[in-house]
Short mmCIF file of C-alpha atoms and ligand atoms in Angstrom, two decimals:
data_model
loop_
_atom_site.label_atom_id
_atom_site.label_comp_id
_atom_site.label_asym_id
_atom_site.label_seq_id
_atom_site.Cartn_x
_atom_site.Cartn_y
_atom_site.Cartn_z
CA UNK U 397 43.23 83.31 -49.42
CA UNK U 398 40.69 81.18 -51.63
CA UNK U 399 41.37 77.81 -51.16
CA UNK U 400 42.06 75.80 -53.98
CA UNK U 401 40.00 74.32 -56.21
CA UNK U 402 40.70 70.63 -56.85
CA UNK U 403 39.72 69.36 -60.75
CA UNK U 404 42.23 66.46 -60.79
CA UNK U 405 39.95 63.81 -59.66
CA UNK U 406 41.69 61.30 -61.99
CA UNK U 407 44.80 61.75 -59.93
CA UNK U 408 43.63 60.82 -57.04
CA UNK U 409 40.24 61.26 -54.73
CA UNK U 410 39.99 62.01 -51.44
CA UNK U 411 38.60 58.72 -48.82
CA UNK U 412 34.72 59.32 -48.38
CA UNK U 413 33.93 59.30 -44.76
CA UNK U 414 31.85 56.58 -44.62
CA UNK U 415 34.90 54.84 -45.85
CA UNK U 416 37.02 56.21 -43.57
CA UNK U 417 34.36 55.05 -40.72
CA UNK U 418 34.15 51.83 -41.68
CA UNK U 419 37.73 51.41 -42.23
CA UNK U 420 38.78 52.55 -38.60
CA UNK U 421 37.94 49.34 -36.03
CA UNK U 422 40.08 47.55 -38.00
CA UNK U 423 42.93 49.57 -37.59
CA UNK U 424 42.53 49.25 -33.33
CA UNK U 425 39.89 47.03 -31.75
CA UNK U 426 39.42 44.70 -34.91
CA UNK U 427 43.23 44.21 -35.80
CA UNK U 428 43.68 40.52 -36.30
CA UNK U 429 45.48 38.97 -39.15
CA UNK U 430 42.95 37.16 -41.07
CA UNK U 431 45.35 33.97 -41.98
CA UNK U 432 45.21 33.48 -37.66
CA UNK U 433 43.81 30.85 -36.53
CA UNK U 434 41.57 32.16 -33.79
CA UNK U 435 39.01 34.61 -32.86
CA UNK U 436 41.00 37.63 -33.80
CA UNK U 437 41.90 36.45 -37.23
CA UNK U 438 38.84 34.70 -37.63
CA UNK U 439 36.87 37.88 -36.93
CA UNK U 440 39.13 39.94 -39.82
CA UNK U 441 39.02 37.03 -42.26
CA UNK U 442 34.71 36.86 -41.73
CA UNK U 443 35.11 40.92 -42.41
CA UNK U 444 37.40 40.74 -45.28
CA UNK U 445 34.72 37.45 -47.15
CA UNK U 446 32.30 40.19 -46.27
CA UNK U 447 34.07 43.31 -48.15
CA UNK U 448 34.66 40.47 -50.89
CA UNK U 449 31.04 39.63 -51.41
CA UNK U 450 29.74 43.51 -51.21
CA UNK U 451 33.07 44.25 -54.05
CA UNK U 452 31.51 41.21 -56.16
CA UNK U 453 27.41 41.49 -55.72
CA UNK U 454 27.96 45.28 -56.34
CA UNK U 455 29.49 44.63 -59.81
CA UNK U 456 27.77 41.53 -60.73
CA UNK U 457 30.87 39.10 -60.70
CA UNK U 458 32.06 36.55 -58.58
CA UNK U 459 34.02 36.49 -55.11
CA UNK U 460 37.09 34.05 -56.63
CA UNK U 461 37.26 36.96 -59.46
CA UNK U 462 39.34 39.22 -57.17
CA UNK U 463 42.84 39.32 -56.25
CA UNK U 464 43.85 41.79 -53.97
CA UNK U 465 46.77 44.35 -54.76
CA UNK U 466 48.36 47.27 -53.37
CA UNK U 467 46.66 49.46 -56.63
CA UNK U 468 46.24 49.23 -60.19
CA UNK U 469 50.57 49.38 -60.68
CA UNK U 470 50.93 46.18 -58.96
CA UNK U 471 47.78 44.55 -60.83
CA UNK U 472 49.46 45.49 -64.50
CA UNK U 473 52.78 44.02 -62.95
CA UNK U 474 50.65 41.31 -61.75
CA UNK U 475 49.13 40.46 -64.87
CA UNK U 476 51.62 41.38 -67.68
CA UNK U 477 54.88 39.40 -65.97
CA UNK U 478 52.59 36.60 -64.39
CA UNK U 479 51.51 35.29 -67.83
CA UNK U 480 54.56 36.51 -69.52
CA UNK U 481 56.47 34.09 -66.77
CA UNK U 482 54.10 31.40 -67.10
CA UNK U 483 54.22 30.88 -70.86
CA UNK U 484 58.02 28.34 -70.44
CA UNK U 485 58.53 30.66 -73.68
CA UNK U 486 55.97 29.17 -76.02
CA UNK U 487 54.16 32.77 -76.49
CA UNK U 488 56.09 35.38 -76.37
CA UNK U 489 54.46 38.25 -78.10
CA UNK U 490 51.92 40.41 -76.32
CA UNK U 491 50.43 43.69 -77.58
CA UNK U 492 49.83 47.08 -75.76
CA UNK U 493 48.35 50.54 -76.97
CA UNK U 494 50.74 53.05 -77.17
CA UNK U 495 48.79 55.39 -74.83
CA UNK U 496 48.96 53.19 -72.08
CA UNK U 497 49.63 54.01 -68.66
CA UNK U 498 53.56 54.25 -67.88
CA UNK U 499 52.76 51.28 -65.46
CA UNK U 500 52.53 49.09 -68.54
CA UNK U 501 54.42 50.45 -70.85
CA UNK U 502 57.07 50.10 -68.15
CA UNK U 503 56.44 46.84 -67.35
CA UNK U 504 57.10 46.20 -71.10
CA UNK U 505 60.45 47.57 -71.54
CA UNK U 506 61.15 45.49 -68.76
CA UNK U 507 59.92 42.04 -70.43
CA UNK U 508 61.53 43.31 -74.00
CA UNK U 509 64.87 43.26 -72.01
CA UNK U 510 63.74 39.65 -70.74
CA UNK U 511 63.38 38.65 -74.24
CA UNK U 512 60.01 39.03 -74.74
CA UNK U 513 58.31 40.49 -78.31
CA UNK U 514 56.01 43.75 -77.76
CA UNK U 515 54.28 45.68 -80.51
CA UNK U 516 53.06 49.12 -78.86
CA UNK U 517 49.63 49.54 -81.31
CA UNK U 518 49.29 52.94 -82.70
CA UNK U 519 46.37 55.02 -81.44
CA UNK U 520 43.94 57.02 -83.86
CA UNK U 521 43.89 60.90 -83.21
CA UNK U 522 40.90 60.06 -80.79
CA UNK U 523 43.21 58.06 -78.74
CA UNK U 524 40.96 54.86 -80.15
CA UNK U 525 42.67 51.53 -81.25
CA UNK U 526 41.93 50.38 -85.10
CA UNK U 527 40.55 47.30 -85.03
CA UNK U 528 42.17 46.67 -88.46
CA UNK U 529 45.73 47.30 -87.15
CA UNK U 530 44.99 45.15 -84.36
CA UNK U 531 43.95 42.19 -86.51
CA UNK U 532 47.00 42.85 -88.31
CA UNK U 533 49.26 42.81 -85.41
CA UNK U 534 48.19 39.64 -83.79
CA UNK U 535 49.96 36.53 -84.17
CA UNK U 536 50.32 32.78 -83.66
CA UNK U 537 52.32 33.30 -80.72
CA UNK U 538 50.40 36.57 -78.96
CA UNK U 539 49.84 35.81 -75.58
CA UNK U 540 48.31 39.20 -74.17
CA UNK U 541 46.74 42.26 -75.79
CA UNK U 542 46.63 45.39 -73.11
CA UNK U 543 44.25 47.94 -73.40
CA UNK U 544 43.84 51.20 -71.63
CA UNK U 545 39.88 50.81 -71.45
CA UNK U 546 39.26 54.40 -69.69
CA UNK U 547 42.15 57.02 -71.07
CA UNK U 548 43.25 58.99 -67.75
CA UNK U 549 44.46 61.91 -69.66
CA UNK U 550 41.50 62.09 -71.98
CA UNK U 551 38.72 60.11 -70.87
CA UNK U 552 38.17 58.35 -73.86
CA UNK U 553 36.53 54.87 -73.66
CA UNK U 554 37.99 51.98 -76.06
CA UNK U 555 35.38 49.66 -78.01
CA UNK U 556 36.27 46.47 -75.73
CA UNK U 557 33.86 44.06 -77.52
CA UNK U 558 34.56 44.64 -80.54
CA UNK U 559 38.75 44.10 -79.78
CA UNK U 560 37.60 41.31 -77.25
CA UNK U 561 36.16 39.20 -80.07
CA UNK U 562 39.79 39.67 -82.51
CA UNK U 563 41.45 38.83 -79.01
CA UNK U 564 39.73 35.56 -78.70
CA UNK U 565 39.55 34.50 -82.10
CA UNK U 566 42.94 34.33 -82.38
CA UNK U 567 43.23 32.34 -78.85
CA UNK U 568 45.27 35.33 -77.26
CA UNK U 569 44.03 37.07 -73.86
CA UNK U 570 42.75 40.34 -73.11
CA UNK U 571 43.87 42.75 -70.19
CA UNK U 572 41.59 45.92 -69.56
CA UNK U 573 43.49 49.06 -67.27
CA UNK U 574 39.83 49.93 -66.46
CA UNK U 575 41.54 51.91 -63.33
CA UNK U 576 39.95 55.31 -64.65
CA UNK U 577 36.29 53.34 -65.17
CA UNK U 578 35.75 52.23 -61.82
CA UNK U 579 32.64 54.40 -60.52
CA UNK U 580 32.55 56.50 -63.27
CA UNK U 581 31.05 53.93 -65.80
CA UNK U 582 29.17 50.53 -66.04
CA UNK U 583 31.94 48.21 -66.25
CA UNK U 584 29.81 45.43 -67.77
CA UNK U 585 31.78 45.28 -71.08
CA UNK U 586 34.87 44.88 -69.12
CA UNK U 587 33.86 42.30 -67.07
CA UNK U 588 32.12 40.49 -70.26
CA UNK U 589 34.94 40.80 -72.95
CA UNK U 590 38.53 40.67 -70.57
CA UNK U 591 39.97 38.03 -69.33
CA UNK U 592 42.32 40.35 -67.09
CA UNK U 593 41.55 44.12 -65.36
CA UNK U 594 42.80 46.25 -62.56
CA UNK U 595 41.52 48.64 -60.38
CA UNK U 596 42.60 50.74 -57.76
CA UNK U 597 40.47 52.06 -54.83
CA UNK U 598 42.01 55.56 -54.22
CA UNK U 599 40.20 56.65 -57.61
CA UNK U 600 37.20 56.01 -56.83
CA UNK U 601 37.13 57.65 -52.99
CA UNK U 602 38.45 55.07 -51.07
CA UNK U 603 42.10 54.66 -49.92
CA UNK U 604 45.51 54.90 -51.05
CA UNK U 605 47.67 51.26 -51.50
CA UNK U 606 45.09 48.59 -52.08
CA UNK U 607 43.23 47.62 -55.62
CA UNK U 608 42.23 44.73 -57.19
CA UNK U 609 42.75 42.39 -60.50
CA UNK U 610 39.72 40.50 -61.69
CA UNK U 611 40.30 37.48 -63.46
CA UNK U 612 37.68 35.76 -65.26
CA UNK U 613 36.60 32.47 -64.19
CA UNK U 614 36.04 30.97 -67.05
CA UNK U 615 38.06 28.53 -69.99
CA UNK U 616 39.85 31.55 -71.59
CA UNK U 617 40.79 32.63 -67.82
CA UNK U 618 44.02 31.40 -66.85
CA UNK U 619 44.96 31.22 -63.28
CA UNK U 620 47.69 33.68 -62.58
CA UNK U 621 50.62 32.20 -61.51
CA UNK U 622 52.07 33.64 -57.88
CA UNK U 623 53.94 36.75 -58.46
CA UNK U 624 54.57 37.50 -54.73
CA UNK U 625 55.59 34.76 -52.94
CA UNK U 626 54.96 33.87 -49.21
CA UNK U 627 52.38 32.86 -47.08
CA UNK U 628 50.34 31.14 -49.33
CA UNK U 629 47.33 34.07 -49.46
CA UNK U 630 44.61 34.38 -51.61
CA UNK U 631 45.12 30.93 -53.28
CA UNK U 632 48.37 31.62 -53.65
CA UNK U 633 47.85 34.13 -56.23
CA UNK U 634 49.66 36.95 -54.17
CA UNK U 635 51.63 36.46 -50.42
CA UNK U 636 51.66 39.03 -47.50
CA UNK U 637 48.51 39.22 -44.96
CA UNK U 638 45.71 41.00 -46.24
CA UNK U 639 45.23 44.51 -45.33
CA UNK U 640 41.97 44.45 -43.52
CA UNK U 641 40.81 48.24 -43.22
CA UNK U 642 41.70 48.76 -46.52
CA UNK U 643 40.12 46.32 -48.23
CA UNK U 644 36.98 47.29 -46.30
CA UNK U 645 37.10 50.80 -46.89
CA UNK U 646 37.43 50.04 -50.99
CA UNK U 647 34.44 47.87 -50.39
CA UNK U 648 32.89 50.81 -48.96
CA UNK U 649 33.99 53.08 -51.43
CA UNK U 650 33.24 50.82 -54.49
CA UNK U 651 29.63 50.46 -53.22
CA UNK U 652 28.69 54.02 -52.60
CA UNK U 653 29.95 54.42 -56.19
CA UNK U 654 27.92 52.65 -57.95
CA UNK U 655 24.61 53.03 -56.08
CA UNK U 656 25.05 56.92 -56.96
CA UNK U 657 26.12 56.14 -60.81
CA UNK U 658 23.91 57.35 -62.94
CA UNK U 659 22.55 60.51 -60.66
CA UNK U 660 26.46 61.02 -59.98
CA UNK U 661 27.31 60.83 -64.18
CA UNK U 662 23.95 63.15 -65.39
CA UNK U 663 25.42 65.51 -62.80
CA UNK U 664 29.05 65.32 -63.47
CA UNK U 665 28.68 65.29 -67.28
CA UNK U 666 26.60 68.23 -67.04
CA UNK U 667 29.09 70.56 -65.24
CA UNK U 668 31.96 68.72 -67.45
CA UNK U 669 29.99 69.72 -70.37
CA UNK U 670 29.57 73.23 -69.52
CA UNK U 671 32.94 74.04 -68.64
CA UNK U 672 34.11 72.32 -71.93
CA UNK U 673 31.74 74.48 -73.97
CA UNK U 674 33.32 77.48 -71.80
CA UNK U 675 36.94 76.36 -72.51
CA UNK U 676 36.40 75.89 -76.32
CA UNK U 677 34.73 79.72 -76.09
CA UNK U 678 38.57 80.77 -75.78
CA UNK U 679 39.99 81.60 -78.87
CA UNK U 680 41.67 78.82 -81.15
CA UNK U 681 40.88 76.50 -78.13
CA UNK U 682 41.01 72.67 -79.15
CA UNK U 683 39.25 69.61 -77.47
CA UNK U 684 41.18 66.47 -77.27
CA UNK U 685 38.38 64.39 -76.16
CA UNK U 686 35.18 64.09 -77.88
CA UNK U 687 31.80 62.49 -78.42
CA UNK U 688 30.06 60.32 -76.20
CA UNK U 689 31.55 57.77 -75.08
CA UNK U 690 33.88 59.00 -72.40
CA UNK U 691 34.42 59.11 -68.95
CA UNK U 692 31.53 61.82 -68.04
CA UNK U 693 34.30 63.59 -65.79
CA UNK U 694 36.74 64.68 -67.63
CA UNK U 695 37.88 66.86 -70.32
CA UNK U 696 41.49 67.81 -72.28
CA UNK U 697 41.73 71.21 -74.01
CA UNK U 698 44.76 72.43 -75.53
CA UNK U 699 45.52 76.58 -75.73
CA UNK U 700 47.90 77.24 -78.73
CA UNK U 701 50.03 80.17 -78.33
CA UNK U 702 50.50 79.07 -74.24
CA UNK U 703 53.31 77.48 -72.47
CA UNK U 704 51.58 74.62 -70.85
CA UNK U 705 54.11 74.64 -67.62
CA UNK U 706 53.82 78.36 -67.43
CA UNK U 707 50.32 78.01 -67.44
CA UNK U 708 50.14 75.12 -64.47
CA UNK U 709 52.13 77.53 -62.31
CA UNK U 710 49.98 80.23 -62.93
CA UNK U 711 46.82 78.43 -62.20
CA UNK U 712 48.78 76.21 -59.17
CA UNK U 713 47.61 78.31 -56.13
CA UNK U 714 44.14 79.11 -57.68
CA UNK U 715 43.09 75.15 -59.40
CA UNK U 716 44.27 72.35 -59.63
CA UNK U 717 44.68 70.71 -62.97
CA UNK U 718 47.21 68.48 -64.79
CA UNK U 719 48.58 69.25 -68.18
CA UNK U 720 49.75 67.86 -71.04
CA UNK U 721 53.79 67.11 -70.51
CA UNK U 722 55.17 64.98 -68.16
CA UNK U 723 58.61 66.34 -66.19
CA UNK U 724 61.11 63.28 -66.65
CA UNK U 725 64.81 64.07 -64.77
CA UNK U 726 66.18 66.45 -66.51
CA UNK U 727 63.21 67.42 -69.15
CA UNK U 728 60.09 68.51 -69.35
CA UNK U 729 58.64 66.13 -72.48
CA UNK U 730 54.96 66.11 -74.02
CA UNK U 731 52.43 63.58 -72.89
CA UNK U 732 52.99 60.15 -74.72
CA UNK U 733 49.14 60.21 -74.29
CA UNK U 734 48.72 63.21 -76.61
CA UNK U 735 51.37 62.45 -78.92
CA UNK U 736 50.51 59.17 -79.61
CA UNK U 737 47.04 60.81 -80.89
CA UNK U 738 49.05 63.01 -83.01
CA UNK U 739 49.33 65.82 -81.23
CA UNK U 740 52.11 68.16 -81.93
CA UNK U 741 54.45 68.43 -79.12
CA UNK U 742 54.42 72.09 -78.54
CA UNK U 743 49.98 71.67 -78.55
CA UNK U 744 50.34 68.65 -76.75
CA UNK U 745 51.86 70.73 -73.85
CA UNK U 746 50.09 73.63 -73.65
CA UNK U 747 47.33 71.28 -73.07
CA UNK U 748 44.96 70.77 -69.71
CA UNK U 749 43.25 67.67 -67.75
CA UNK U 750 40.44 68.92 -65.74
CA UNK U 751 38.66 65.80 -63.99
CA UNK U 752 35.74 66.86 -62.16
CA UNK U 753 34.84 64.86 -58.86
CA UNK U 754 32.34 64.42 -55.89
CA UNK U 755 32.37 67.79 -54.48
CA UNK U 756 32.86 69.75 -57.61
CA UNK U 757 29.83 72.22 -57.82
CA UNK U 758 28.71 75.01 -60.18
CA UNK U 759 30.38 77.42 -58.43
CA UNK U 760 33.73 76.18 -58.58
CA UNK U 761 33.29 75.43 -62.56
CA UNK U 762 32.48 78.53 -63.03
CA UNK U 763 35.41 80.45 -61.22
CA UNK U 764 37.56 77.58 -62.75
CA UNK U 765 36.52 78.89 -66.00
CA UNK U 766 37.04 82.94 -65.21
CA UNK U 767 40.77 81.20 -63.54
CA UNK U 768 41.92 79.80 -66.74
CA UNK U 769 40.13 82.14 -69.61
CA UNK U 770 42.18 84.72 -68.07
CA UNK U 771 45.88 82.85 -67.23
CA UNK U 772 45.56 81.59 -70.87
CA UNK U 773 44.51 85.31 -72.22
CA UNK U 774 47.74 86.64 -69.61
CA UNK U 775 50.18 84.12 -71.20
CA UNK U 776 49.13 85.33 -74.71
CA UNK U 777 49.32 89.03 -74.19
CA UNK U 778 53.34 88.66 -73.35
CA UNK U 779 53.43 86.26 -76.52
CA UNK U 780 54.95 88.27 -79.62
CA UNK U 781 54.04 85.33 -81.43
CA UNK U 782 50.17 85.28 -80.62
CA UNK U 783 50.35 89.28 -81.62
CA UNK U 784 52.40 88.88 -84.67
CA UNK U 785 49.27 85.90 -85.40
CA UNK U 786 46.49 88.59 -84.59
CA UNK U 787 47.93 91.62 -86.78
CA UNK U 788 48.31 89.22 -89.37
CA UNK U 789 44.65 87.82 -89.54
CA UNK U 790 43.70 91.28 -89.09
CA UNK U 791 45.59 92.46 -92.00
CA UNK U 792 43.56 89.83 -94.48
N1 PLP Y 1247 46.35 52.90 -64.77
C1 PLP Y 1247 45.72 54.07 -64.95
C2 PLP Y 1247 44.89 54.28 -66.18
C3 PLP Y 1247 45.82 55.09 -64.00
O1 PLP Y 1247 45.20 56.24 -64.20
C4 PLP Y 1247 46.63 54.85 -62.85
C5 PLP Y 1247 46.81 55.91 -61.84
O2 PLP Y 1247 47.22 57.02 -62.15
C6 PLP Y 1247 47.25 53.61 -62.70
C7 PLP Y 1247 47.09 52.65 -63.68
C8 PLP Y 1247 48.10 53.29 -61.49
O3 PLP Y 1247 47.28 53.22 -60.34
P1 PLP Y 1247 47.86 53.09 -58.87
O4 PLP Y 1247 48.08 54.50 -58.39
O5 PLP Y 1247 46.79 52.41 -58.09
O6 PLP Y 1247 49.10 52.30 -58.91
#
């Protein structure tokens, strides 16, 4: 049997193995806890300042601008209830896009129950925030706005300077879920216009469990209160002994990323691009990600006249792909991604994610593109409705 081609980079990545080589004396020989106060801890504490330094030269900020978390969920948590906590209820409004990642939209139910105020900001049908309903939206007492910089489902890329500067002027902070951008784009305009952004290393081919929040260090920066308690670590920010090997391998990882950026993005785009142009060759295909500005990896094509679960299972042993619904306990619903872009529900999930990665070649685009042209043509031909659709075009 073939194996199985993997396009769902943005789900996860496999760990490099340089990172996995780097990571591994610190899981035997090198194991001290680097709050001990002796050669063993001092040795992982020296290694862990060193995987700080590499995280920070590599994308031009600071050491202090780093908080380590177990991922990207526990920065949003991090961030969203820290300040929310913080505020002794004198702002209690924050804003989020209504595409955002379940992390925070989660997190927000959670603080609405607490008594908090959240407007979820409607989403143009590129998945792009209106600058105009922002402005309208904030308020006196908005303490946060959240934006989902790099759209996991879609790719899309939000203008952050532009809704940095309407953040600012109206004294309120702004949070970036850049988790998608990391490696895949320069992250200079997150790093210039957010006061807040998480990351998480097992997207970017390093391991699973440990990510990062920056936090600028500057007047609009707050400090961020503790939010796990004990042991005093990292300032205080966040308890529990640092994970050594896995904050070296996401140094690692974070590294070899960006060194290979731009060679790594011509040639991703390219292969992205051509199995786009492939996809859209199928009849009535639509693209739900377009232009330029976009993560150079991925791409979101919806098949009308295809049931989008039908169509995972059917590709399932042959690629691997994500679609457009999302299977809740007892449902299978559309992708609040899609639909808050307008998508109709029944488009939205007969839709695919294919996020293209490391070791994706030409080879495996192009039998990815013979794999789905004909599961989407298969699904059709037992549709009476995509018949009844031809005869009738045929008939005028
Ligand atoms: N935010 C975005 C945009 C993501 O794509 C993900 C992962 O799917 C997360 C947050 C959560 O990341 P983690 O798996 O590190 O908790």
């Amino acid at each position: 049997m073939r194996p199985v081609i993997y396009m769902d980079y943005n789900a996860t990545t496999p760990c490099r193995k340089e990172v996995v080589e780097a990571m591994l004396p610190y899981f035997e020989h090198d194991f001290g806890n680097p709050s001990s106060d002796h050669a063993h801890g001092w040795m992982a504490k020296d290694a862990i300042e060193e995987a700080t330094t590499t995280i920070a030269n590599t994308l031009h900020i600071q050491d202090n601008d780093i908080i380590y978390t177990s991922g990207a969920t526990e920065g949003i948590n991090m961030v969203l209830k820290g300040l929310a906590f913080e505020t002794n209820g004198k702002k209690r409004h924050m804003i989020v896009t209504s595409n955002a990642h379940k992390a925070v939209l989660d997190c927000c139910g959670y603080l609405e129950e607490k008594g908090f105020d959240i407007t979820y900001l409607p989403v143009d049908s590129q998945g792009l925030v209106s600058l105009t309903e922002l402005e309208a939206a904030l308020r006196s007492d908005t303490l946060l706005v959240s934006i989902l910089y790099a759209n996991n489902e879609t790719g899309m890329l939000q203008p952050l300077s532009k809704i940095g500067e309407l953040v600012h002027a109206n004294n309120s902070l702004l949070f970036s879920d850049a988790t998608q951008a990391l490696g895949k784009v320069s992250l200079t305009s997150v790093f210039e216009h957010s006061d807040f952004a998480c990351f998480s290393a097992h997207k970017v081919y390093g391991p699973k469990g440990i990510g990062w929040v920056y936090r600028k260090p500057n007047e609009n920066g707050k400090a961020l209160p503790g939010f796990i308690h004990g042991g005093g670590q990292q300032n205080g920010q966040r308890g529990g002994t640092l994970n050594t090997p896995l904050i070296i391998g996401m140094a690692k990882a974070i590294f070899l990323a960006q060194e290979n950026l731009e060679r790594e993005t011509k040639r991703i785009s390219a292969l992205r691009d051509f199995l786009e142009e492939g996809l859209l060759q199928i009849d009535q295909a639509i693209s739900n990600s377009t232009g330029t500005h976009r993560l150079p990896n991925t791409l979101n094509v919806s098949f009308p006249f295809v049931d989008g679960s039908k169509l995972l299972t059917a590709l399932g042993l042959k690629v691997a792909v994500s679609n457009g619904s999302a299977c809740k306990a007892t449902s299978v619903a559309p992708s609040h991604v899609l639909s808050s872009m307008g998508i109709p529900s029944g488009l939205a999930m007969a839709s695919i994610r294919c996020s293209l990665g490391l070791s994706t070649t030409s080879e495996e685009v192009k039998q990815t593109l013979d794999i789905i042209t004909t599961a989407v043509e298969r699904q059709r031909a037992d549709n009476i409705l995509w018949e009844q659709r031809y005869s009738k075009t045929e008939q005028t």
